[in-house]
Amino acid sequence: MQNTATPTHCPYCALQCGMNLTPAPDGTVEVSERADFPVNRGALCGKGRTAPAVLSSRVRLTSPLVRSGGTLVPATWDEALDRIAEGLSRTRAEHGPDACGVFGGGGLTNEKAYTLGKFARVVLGTSQIDYNGRFCMSSAAAGGMKAFGLDRGLPFPLEDIPKSGCVILVGSNLAETMPPSLRFFTELRENGGTLIVIDPRRTKTAEQADLHLMPRPGTDLALALGLLHLVVAEGLVDEEYVRERTAGWEDARAAAMAHWPEYVERITGVPVPQLRETVRLFCEPESAMVLTARGPEQQSKGTDTVSAWINLCLATGRAGRPFSGYGCLTGQGNGQGGREHGQKADQLPGYRKLDDPAARAHVAEVWGVDPDSLPGPGRSAYELLDALGTDIKSLLLMGSNPVVSAPHAAHIEERIKSLDFLAVCDVVLSETAALADVVLPVTQWAEETGTTTNLEGRVLLRRQAITPPDGIRSDLEVMHELADRLGVEKGFPTDPAEVFEELRRASAGGPADYSGITYRRLAEENGVFWPCPTEDTVVHPGTPRLFLDRFATPDGRARFVPVSHRAIAEEPDEEYPVLLTTGRVVAQYQSGAQTRRVDELNAAAPGPFVELHPRLAERLGAAEGDPVAVVSRRGRAVAPARITLGIRPDTVFMPFHWYGEGRANTLTNPALDPTSRMPEFKACAVRVEAVKS
């Protein structure tokens, strides 16, 4: 590669910030500002600035590894690939195709996610495929589908946020999870708009708010219903909008009216005056938005909670109008595109449903297979992981680290250890990869070309900036080689551009239609918003803003969904009297598999901690920095105390980036939302104990 700057995108969160990469003479890669990309306008967080550190051979995998005598040892590519093919073939022969599982990741490019779904269904013939994006925004996706008939994280660009009159931000600490996005909310306030933050912690994001509500974890559903009750009681419903653009209002209205303010205050802990002030600030301006993130979504009632917030937007006429609406802040780098093209248990490319005969016929024709040969929907992510070693005997895993990231993680670790065979493709030796029978070192963001879809629904082109080290292959090459060994010689190209051309055909006519998007357009236009059904930019330039004319339902009307408050799956009691909630810190990302290998980031966030209120610390006799134990019905975690007035006295917080005794997900509850199958990461009952020296 030439030593010139290559415009590309960050490998981490769903902002997919633009950056320039330049190879340096000493073999390192320099990151520089790329001001032309509208999402970040050159700004980068510490993770983005230091992303090239993971390209170093000092921290990344450089050779295939196979298990020999209980130890992972270097091997040739042929030996490693043969071992994987043999393991999967043996499982299929002895137990059937559904005994082979496939687990993907929200960081895989669209090309990889598409090929992984095709590989599972065409080569392995298994229905058992899902991905870690199920843990990200599946509840928001389910709520969006129910209300709007379409799921795209944000139905408008980020640049619309500063033009709104009010934004309610529910359960997001974007000042730490996606720092460059904070400027949109700063501009909102500079323009006279209002920011309301809902979070049980006084985070860095909450410090920027005009109004901060601190509900008890797991009560966001009651809070949204209480606000809708006040909207009705105070005569603030947009009756004309409801009549002309929605359906189902009467049932939703009746459900909300059962949640009067004083009742909601008892459930949530949010005072009635704050509820009334929220309604006033939200309803006074001409435009307003509600944006949710993992806080309200990672609950066993996450879909209903999202529906309640959408109902608030619909009742006030705030969806499908300029600078208004409901949106979800996607977390993972390709969390949006990752679920659109087939690595989710129930979906085919283009966001088609796997149990739809027309969808099966369309995709099968593109793939050159019989529609009847495609397996039906399989297990969701946690259910798939929970079945390892019993119904599922072998697992192919790409770009995920469930030993750290899954709920009830100690149990999932044991399930993974019980497999007959595990193969992992990754750029580093994650905690999950360390348990594998075969580990394949694969290319990463700066070493390959491919597309991602950011939180706005903007499809982007990541460009290769450097040549990967000798001995490293791409995930596409891996699947090509495995398909060949497993008897499918065609249909698995290794060129990302060729894969994307097939993806375009497979998505054509689907809800997430990419058929009009090309690599050329992505390069020239700084990304294209889906749906985009034609290459003719005059006829269809892409869709930055959804629902302005109609919603994606058969009659064009949005649907109210009647919902009612219910308790979290595991309420506190005498034995476990405190609530645990989890989240991220600014210097680490997801399971930390990559960021924990960057010296600068580790210096900023070296390990886990337990955030607790001074009252709770006093009862424990714990001082700042003292080790404390957090115990749930699933296990015990130990980390230093971080004492702050910025958290509710009945709540503790732990970040989930670390393995070992401070692993937060040892504690979390795998209770699942009945619709989205999202685990309840954000609220479980625990007790906190001082650790004696």
Coordinates of N, CA, C and O in Angstrom, one line a residue, residues 116-263:
L116 N -22.0 -15.0 6.3 CA -22.1 -15.9 7.5 C -23.5 -16.5 7.5 O -23.6 -17.8 7.8
G117 N -24.5 -15.7 7.3 CA -25.9 -16.3 7.3 C -26.0 -17.3 6.1 O -26.7 -18.3 6.3
K118 N -25.5 -16.9 5.0 CA -25.6 -17.9 3.8 C -24.8 -19.1 4.1 O -25.3 -20.3 3.8
F119 N -23.6 -19.0 4.8 CA -22.8 -20.2 5.1 C -23.6 -21.1 6.0 O -23.6 -22.4 5.8
A120 N -24.2 -20.6 7.0 CA -24.9 -21.4 8.0 C -26.1 -22.2 7.3 O -26.2 -23.4 7.5
R121 N -26.8 -21.5 6.5 CA -28.0 -22.1 5.9 C -27.8 -22.9 4.7 O -28.5 -23.9 4.4
V122 N -26.8 -22.5 3.9 CA -26.5 -23.3 2.6 C -25.5 -24.4 2.8 O -25.6 -25.5 2.3
V123 N -24.4 -24.1 3.5 CA -23.3 -25.0 3.7 C -23.6 -26.0 4.8 O -23.5 -27.2 4.6
L124 N -23.9 -25.5 6.0 CA -24.2 -26.3 7.1 C -25.6 -26.8 7.2 O -25.9 -27.8 7.8
G125 N -26.5 -26.1 6.6 CA -27.9 -26.4 6.7 C -28.5 -26.3 8.0 O -29.5 -27.0 8.4
T126 N -28.0 -25.4 8.9 CA -28.4 -25.3 10.2 C -29.3 -24.1 10.4 O -29.1 -23.1 9.7
S127 N -30.3 -24.2 11.3 CA -31.1 -23.1 11.7 C -30.5 -22.3 12.9 O -31.0 -21.3 13.3
Q128 N -29.4 -22.9 13.5 CA -28.9 -22.4 14.7 C -27.8 -21.3 14.5 O -26.6 -21.6 14.6
I129 N -28.3 -20.1 14.1 CA -27.4 -19.0 13.9 C -28.0 -17.7 14.6 O -29.2 -17.5 14.4
D130 N -27.2 -17.0 15.3 CA -27.7 -15.7 15.8 C -26.4 -14.9 16.1 O -25.3 -15.4 15.8
Y131 N -26.5 -13.7 16.7 CA -25.3 -12.9 16.8 C -25.5 -12.0 18.1 O -26.6 -11.9 18.6
N132 N -24.4 -11.4 18.5 CA -24.4 -10.7 19.7 C -25.2 -9.3 19.6 O -25.5 -8.7 20.6
G133 N -25.5 -8.9 18.4 CA -26.4 -7.8 18.3 C -27.8 -8.0 18.9 O -28.5 -7.1 19.2
R134 N -28.1 -9.3 19.1 CA -29.4 -9.6 19.9 C -29.3 -8.9 21.2 O -30.4 -8.6 21.8
F135 N -28.1 -8.7 21.8 CA -27.9 -8.1 23.1 C -27.9 -6.6 23.0 O -27.7 -5.9 24.0
C136 N -28.0 -6.0 21.8 CA -27.8 -4.6 21.6 C -29.2 -3.9 21.5 O -29.6 -3.2 22.3
M137 N -29.8 -4.0 20.3 CA -31.0 -3.2 20.1 C -32.2 -4.0 19.6 O -33.1 -3.5 18.9
S138 N -32.3 -5.3 20.0 CA -33.4 -6.1 19.5 C -34.7 -5.7 20.0 O -35.7 -5.8 19.3
S139 N -34.8 -5.1 21.2 CA -36.0 -4.7 21.7 C -36.5 -3.4 21.0 O -37.7 -3.3 20.7
A140 N -35.6 -2.5 20.7 CA -36.0 -1.4 19.9 C -36.4 -1.8 18.5 O -37.4 -1.2 17.9
A141 N -35.7 -2.8 17.9 CA -36.1 -3.3 16.6 C -37.5 -3.8 16.6 O -38.4 -3.5 15.7
A142 N -37.9 -4.6 17.7 CA -39.2 -5.2 17.8 C -40.2 -4.1 18.0 O -41.3 -4.2 17.4
G143 N -39.9 -3.1 18.8 CA -40.9 -2.1 19.0 C -41.1 -1.2 17.8 O -42.3 -0.8 17.5
G144 N -40.0 -1.0 17.0 CA -40.2 -0.2 15.8 C -41.0 -0.9 14.8 O -41.8 -0.3 14.0
M145 N -40.8 -2.3 14.7 CA -41.6 -3.0 13.7 C -43.0 -3.0 14.0 O -43.9 -2.9 13.2
K146 N -43.4 -3.2 15.3 CA -44.8 -3.1 15.7 C -45.4 -1.8 15.4 O -46.6 -1.8 14.9
A147 N -44.7 -0.7 15.6 CA -45.4 0.6 15.5 C -45.3 1.1 14.1 O -46.3 1.6 13.5
F148 N -44.1 1.0 13.4 CA -43.9 1.6 12.2 C -43.8 0.7 11.0 O -43.8 1.1 9.8
G149 N -43.7 -0.6 11.2 CA -43.6 -1.6 10.2 C -42.2 -1.7 9.6 O -41.9 -2.4 8.6
L150 N -41.2 -1.0 10.3 CA -39.8 -1.0 9.8 C -38.9 -0.7 10.9 O -39.3 0.1 11.8
D151 N -37.8 -1.3 11.0 CA -36.8 -1.0 12.0 C -35.5 -0.4 11.4 O -34.8 -1.1 10.6
R152 N -35.3 0.8 11.6 CA -34.0 1.5 11.4 C -33.7 2.3 12.6 O -34.5 3.2 13.0
G153 N -32.5 2.1 13.2 CA -32.2 2.8 14.4 C -32.7 4.2 14.6 O -33.6 4.5 15.4
L154 N -32.2 5.1 13.7 CA -32.6 6.4 13.7 C -33.4 6.6 12.3 O -32.8 6.3 11.3
P155 N -34.6 7.1 12.3 CA -35.3 7.4 11.1 C -34.9 8.7 10.5 O -35.6 9.2 9.5
F156 N -33.9 9.4 11.0 CA -33.5 10.7 10.6 C -32.0 10.8 10.8 O -31.4 10.1 11.7
P157 N -31.3 11.7 10.2 CA -29.8 11.9 10.4 C -29.6 12.5 11.8 O -30.4 13.3 12.3
L158 N -28.4 12.3 12.3 CA -28.0 13.0 13.6 C -28.1 14.5 13.5 O -28.4 15.2 14.5
E159 N -27.8 15.0 12.3 CA -27.8 16.5 12.1 C -29.2 17.1 12.4 O -29.3 18.3 12.5
D160 N -30.3 16.3 12.4 CA -31.6 16.8 12.7 C -31.8 17.1 14.2 O -32.6 17.9 14.6
I161 N -31.0 16.5 15.1 CA -31.2 16.6 16.5 C -31.1 18.1 17.0 O -31.9 18.6 17.7
P162 N -30.1 18.9 16.5 CA -30.0 20.3 17.0 C -31.1 21.1 16.6 O -31.3 22.2 17.1
K163 N -31.9 20.7 15.6 CA -33.0 21.5 15.1 C -34.3 21.2 15.8 O -35.4 21.8 15.5
S164 N -34.3 20.2 16.7 CA -35.5 19.8 17.4 C -35.7 20.8 18.6 O -34.8 21.5 19.0
G165 N -36.9 20.8 19.1 CA -37.2 21.6 20.2 C -36.9 21.0 21.6 O -36.7 21.7 22.6
C166 N -37.0 19.7 21.6 CA -36.8 18.9 22.9 C -36.4 17.5 22.5 O -36.9 16.9 21.6
V167 N -35.4 17.0 23.3 CA -35.0 15.6 23.1 C -35.1 14.9 24.5 O -34.4 15.4 25.4
I168 N -35.8 13.8 24.6 CA -35.7 13.0 25.8 C -34.8 11.8 25.5 O -35.0 11.1 24.5
L169 N -33.7 11.7 26.2 CA -32.7 10.7 26.0 C -32.8 9.7 27.2 O -32.6 10.0 28.3
V170 N -33.2 8.5 26.8 CA -33.6 7.5 27.8 C -32.5 6.4 27.9 O -32.3 5.7 26.9
G171 N -31.8 6.3 29.0 CA -30.9 5.2 29.3 C -29.7 5.2 28.4 O -29.2 4.2 27.9
S172 N -29.1 6.4 28.1 CA -27.9 6.5 27.2 C -26.9 7.4 27.9 O -27.3 8.5 28.3
N173 N -25.7 7.0 28.0 CA -24.6 7.8 28.5 C -23.7 8.1 27.3 O -22.5 7.7 27.3
L174 N -24.2 8.7 26.3 CA -23.4 8.9 25.0 C -22.2 9.8 25.2 O -21.3 9.7 24.4
A175 N -22.1 10.5 26.3 CA -20.9 11.3 26.5 C -19.7 10.4 26.7 O -18.5 10.7 26.5
E176 N -20.0 9.1 27.1 CA -18.9 8.1 27.3 C -19.0 7.0 26.2 O -17.9 6.5 25.8
T177 N -20.2 6.7 25.8 CA -20.2 5.5 24.8 C -20.0 6.0 23.4 O -19.5 5.2 22.6
M178 N -20.3 7.2 23.0 CA -20.1 7.7 21.7 C -19.8 9.2 21.8 O -20.7 10.0 21.4
P179 N -18.7 9.6 22.4 CA -18.5 11.1 22.7 C -18.6 12.0 21.6 O -19.2 13.1 21.8
P180 N -18.2 11.7 20.3 CA -18.4 12.7 19.3 C -19.8 13.1 19.0 O -20.1 14.2 18.4
S181 N -20.8 12.3 19.4 CA -22.2 12.6 19.2 C -22.7 13.7 20.1 O -23.8 14.3 19.9
L182 N -22.0 13.9 21.2 CA -22.5 14.8 22.2 C -22.7 16.2 21.7 O -23.5 17.0 22.1
R183 N -21.9 16.6 20.7 CA -22.0 18.0 20.1 C -23.3 18.2 19.5 O -23.8 19.4 19.5
F184 N -24.0 17.2 19.0 CA -25.4 17.4 18.5 C -26.3 17.9 19.6 O -27.2 18.7 19.3
F185 N -26.1 17.4 20.8 CA -27.0 17.7 21.9 C -26.6 19.1 22.5 O -27.4 19.8 23.0
T186 N -25.3 19.4 22.4 CA -24.8 20.7 22.9 C -25.4 21.8 21.9 O -25.9 22.8 22.4
E187 N -25.4 21.5 20.6 CA -25.9 22.4 19.7 C -27.5 22.5 19.8 O -28.0 23.6 19.7
L188 N -28.1 21.4 20.2 CA -29.6 21.5 20.5 C -29.8 22.6 21.6 O -30.7 23.4 21.4
R189 N -29.1 22.6 22.6 CA -29.3 23.5 23.7 C -28.9 24.9 23.3 O -29.5 25.9 23.7
E190 N -27.8 25.0 22.5 CA -27.4 26.3 22.1 C -28.4 27.0 21.2 O -28.6 28.2 21.1
N191 N -29.2 26.1 20.5 CA -30.3 26.6 19.6 C -31.6 26.9 20.4 O -32.6 27.2 19.7
G192 N -31.6 26.7 21.7 CA -32.8 27.0 22.5 C -33.6 25.7 22.8 O -34.6 25.8 23.4
G193 N -33.1 24.6 22.3 CA -33.9 23.3 22.6 C -33.5 22.8 24.0 O -32.6 23.3 24.7
T194 N -34.3 21.8 24.4 CA -34.2 21.3 25.8 C -33.7 19.8 25.7 O -34.2 19.0 24.9
L195 N -32.8 19.4 26.6 CA -32.4 18.1 26.7 C -32.8 17.5 28.1 O -32.5 18.1 29.1
I196 N -33.6 16.4 28.0 CA -34.0 15.7 29.2 C -33.3 14.3 29.2 O -33.4 13.6 28.2
V197 N -32.6 14.0 30.3 CA -31.9 12.7 30.4 C -32.6 11.9 31.4 O -32.8 12.4 32.6
I198 N -32.9 10.6 31.1 CA -33.5 9.7 32.1 C -32.4 8.6 32.3 O -32.1 7.8 31.4
D199 N -31.9 8.5 33.6 CA -30.9 7.6 33.9 C -30.8 7.5 35.4 O -30.9 8.5 36.1
P200 N -30.7 6.3 36.0 CA -30.6 6.1 37.4 C -29.2 6.6 38.0 O -29.1 6.7 39.2
R201 N -28.3 7.0 37.1 CA -27.0 7.6 37.5 C -26.9 9.0 36.9 O -27.4 9.3 35.9
R202 N -26.2 9.8 37.7 CA -25.9 11.2 37.2 C -24.6 11.0 36.4 O -23.5 11.3 36.8
T203 N -24.7 10.6 35.1 CA -23.6 10.4 34.2 C -23.1 11.7 33.7 O -23.6 12.8 33.9
K204 N -22.0 11.6 32.9 CA -21.5 12.8 32.2 C -22.5 13.4 31.2 O -22.5 14.6 31.0
T205 N -23.3 12.5 30.7 CA -24.4 12.9 29.8 C -25.5 13.6 30.6 O -25.9 14.7 30.2
A206 N -25.9 13.1 31.7 CA -26.9 13.7 32.6 C -26.5 15.1 33.0 O -27.3 16.0 33.2
E207 N -25.2 15.3 33.2 CA -24.7 16.6 33.7 C -24.9 17.7 32.6 O -24.9 18.9 33.0
Q208 N -25.2 17.3 31.4 CA -25.4 18.2 30.3 C -26.9 18.6 30.2 O -27.3 19.5 29.4
A209 N -27.7 17.9 30.9 CA -29.2 18.0 30.7 C -29.8 19.2 31.4 O -29.3 19.7 32.4
D210 N -30.9 19.7 30.8 CA -31.7 20.7 31.4 C -32.5 20.1 32.6 O -32.9 20.8 33.5
L211 N -32.9 18.8 32.4 CA -33.7 18.1 33.4 C -33.2 16.7 33.4 O -33.1 16.0 32.4
H212 N -32.9 16.2 34.6 CA -32.4 14.8 34.8 C -33.4 14.0 35.7 O -33.5 14.4 36.8
L213 N -34.0 13.0 35.2 CA -34.8 12.1 36.0 C -34.0 10.9 36.3 O -33.4 10.3 35.5
M214 N -34.1 10.4 37.6 CA -33.4 9.3 38.1 C -34.3 8.1 38.5 O -34.5 7.9 39.7
P215 N -34.9 7.4 37.6 CA -35.8 6.3 38.0 C -35.1 5.1 38.5 O -33.9 4.9 38.2
R216 N -35.8 4.4 39.3 CA -35.3 3.1 39.7 C -35.1 2.2 38.5 O -35.9 2.2 37.6
P217 N -33.9 1.5 38.4 CA -33.7 0.6 37.2 C -34.9 -0.3 37.0 O -35.4 -0.9 37.9
G218 N -35.2 -0.5 35.7 CA -36.3 -1.4 35.4 C -37.7 -0.8 35.4 O -38.7 -1.5 35.2
T219 N -37.8 0.5 35.6 CA -39.1 1.1 35.7 C -39.4 2.1 34.6 O -40.3 2.9 34.6
D220 N -38.6 2.1 33.5 CA -38.8 3.0 32.4 C -40.2 2.9 31.7 O -40.7 3.8 31.2
L221 N -40.7 1.6 31.7 CA -42.0 1.4 31.1 C -43.1 2.2 31.9 O -43.9 2.9 31.3
A222 N -43.1 2.1 33.2 CA -44.0 2.9 34.0 C -43.9 4.4 33.8 O -44.8 5.1 33.8
L223 N -42.6 4.8 33.7 CA -42.3 6.2 33.5 C -42.9 6.8 32.2 O -43.6 7.8 32.2
A224 N -42.7 6.0 31.1 CA -43.3 6.5 29.9 C -44.8 6.5 29.9 O -45.5 7.4 29.4
L225 N -45.4 5.5 30.6 CA -46.9 5.4 30.7 C -47.4 6.6 31.5 O -48.5 7.2 31.2
G226 N -46.7 6.9 32.6 CA -47.1 8.0 33.4 C -47.0 9.4 32.6 O -47.9 10.2 32.8
L227 N -46.1 9.5 31.8 CA -46.0 10.7 30.9 C -47.1 10.8 29.9 O -47.7 11.9 29.7
L228 N -47.5 9.6 29.3 CA -48.6 9.6 28.4 C -49.9 9.9 29.1 O -50.8 10.6 28.6
H229 N -50.1 9.4 30.3 CA -51.2 9.7 31.1 C -51.4 11.2 31.3 O -52.5 11.8 31.1
L230 N -50.3 11.9 31.6 CA -50.3 13.4 31.8 C -50.6 14.1 30.5 O -51.4 15.1 30.5
V231 N -50.1 13.6 29.4 CA -50.4 14.2 28.1 C -51.9 14.1 27.8 O -52.5 15.1 27.4
V232 N -52.6 13.0 28.2 CA -54.0 12.9 28.0 C -54.7 13.8 29.0 O -55.6 14.6 28.6
A233 N -54.3 13.7 30.2 CA -55.1 14.5 31.3 C -55.0 16.0 31.1 O -55.9 16.7 31.4
E234 N -53.9 16.4 30.5 CA -53.7 17.9 30.3 C -54.1 18.4 28.9 O -53.8 19.5 28.5
G235 N -54.8 17.5 28.2 CA -55.3 17.9 26.9 C -54.2 18.2 25.8 O -54.4 19.0 24.9
L236 N -53.1 17.4 25.8 CA -52.0 17.7 24.9 C -51.9 16.7 23.8 O -50.9 16.7 23.0
V237 N -52.9 15.8 23.6 CA -52.9 14.9 22.5 C -53.1 15.6 21.2 O -54.0 16.5 21.1
D238 N -52.3 15.3 20.2 CA -52.5 15.9 18.9 C -53.6 15.0 18.2 O -53.4 14.1 17.5
E239 N -54.9 15.4 18.4 CA -56.0 14.6 18.0 C -56.1 14.5 16.5 O -56.4 13.4 15.9
E240 N -55.8 15.5 15.7 CA -55.8 15.4 14.2 C -54.8 14.4 13.7 O -55.1 13.6 12.9
Y241 N -53.5 14.5 14.3 CA -52.5 13.6 13.9 C -52.9 12.1 14.2 O -52.8 11.2 13.4
V242 N -53.4 11.9 15.4 CA -53.8 10.6 15.8 C -54.9 10.0 14.9 O -54.8 8.9 14.5
R243 N -55.8 10.9 14.5 CA -56.9 10.5 13.7 C -56.4 10.1 12.3 O -56.9 9.2 11.7
E244 N -55.5 10.9 11.7 CA -55.1 10.8 10.3 C -54.0 9.9 10.1 O -53.9 9.3 9.0
R245 N -53.1 9.7 11.1 CA -51.9 8.9 10.8 C -51.6 7.7 11.7 O -50.6 7.1 11.6
T246 N -52.5 7.4 12.6 CA -52.3 6.3 13.5 C -53.5 5.4 13.6 O -54.6 5.7 13.1
A247 N -53.3 4.2 14.2 CA -54.4 3.3 14.5 C -54.2 2.7 15.9 O -53.0 2.6 16.4
G248 N -55.2 2.4 16.6 CA -55.1 1.7 17.9 C -55.0 2.6 19.1 O -54.7 2.1 20.2
W249 N -55.3 3.9 19.0 CA -55.2 4.8 20.0 C -56.0 4.5 21.3 O -55.5 4.6 22.4
E250 N -57.2 4.1 21.1 CA -58.1 4.0 22.3 C -57.6 3.0 23.2 O -57.7 3.2 24.5
D251 N -57.1 1.8 22.8 CA -56.6 0.8 23.7 C -55.3 1.3 24.4 O -55.1 1.0 25.6
A252 N -54.5 1.9 23.6 CA -53.2 2.4 24.2 C -53.6 3.5 25.3 O -52.9 3.6 26.3
R253 N -54.5 4.4 24.9 CA -54.9 5.4 25.9 C -55.5 4.8 27.2 O -55.1 5.2 28.3
A254 N -56.3 3.8 27.0 CA -56.9 3.2 28.2 C -55.8 2.6 29.1 O -55.9 2.7 30.3
A255 N -54.8 1.9 28.5 CA -53.7 1.3 29.3 C -52.9 2.4 30.0 O -52.6 2.2 31.2
A256 N -52.7 3.5 29.3 CA -51.9 4.6 29.9 C -52.6 5.2 31.1 O -52.0 5.6 32.1
M257 N -53.9 5.4 31.0 CA -54.7 6.1 32.0 C -54.7 5.3 33.4 O -55.1 5.9 34.4
A258 N -54.3 4.0 33.4 CA -54.2 3.3 34.6 C -52.9 3.6 35.4 O -52.6 3.1 36.5
H259 N -52.1 4.5 34.8 CA -50.8 4.8 35.4 C -50.8 6.3 35.8 O -50.1 7.1 35.1
W260 N -51.5 6.6 36.8 CA -51.6 8.0 37.2 C -50.3 8.5 37.9 O -49.5 7.7 38.3
P261 N -50.0 9.8 38.0 CA -48.7 10.3 38.4 C -48.2 9.8 39.7 O -47.1 9.4 39.9
E262 N -49.1 9.8 40.7 CA -48.6 9.4 42.1 C -48.3 7.9 42.1 O -47.3 7.5 42.8
Y263 N -49.0 7.1 41.3 CA -48.7 5.7 41.2 C -47.3 5.5 40.5 O -46.5 4.7 41.0

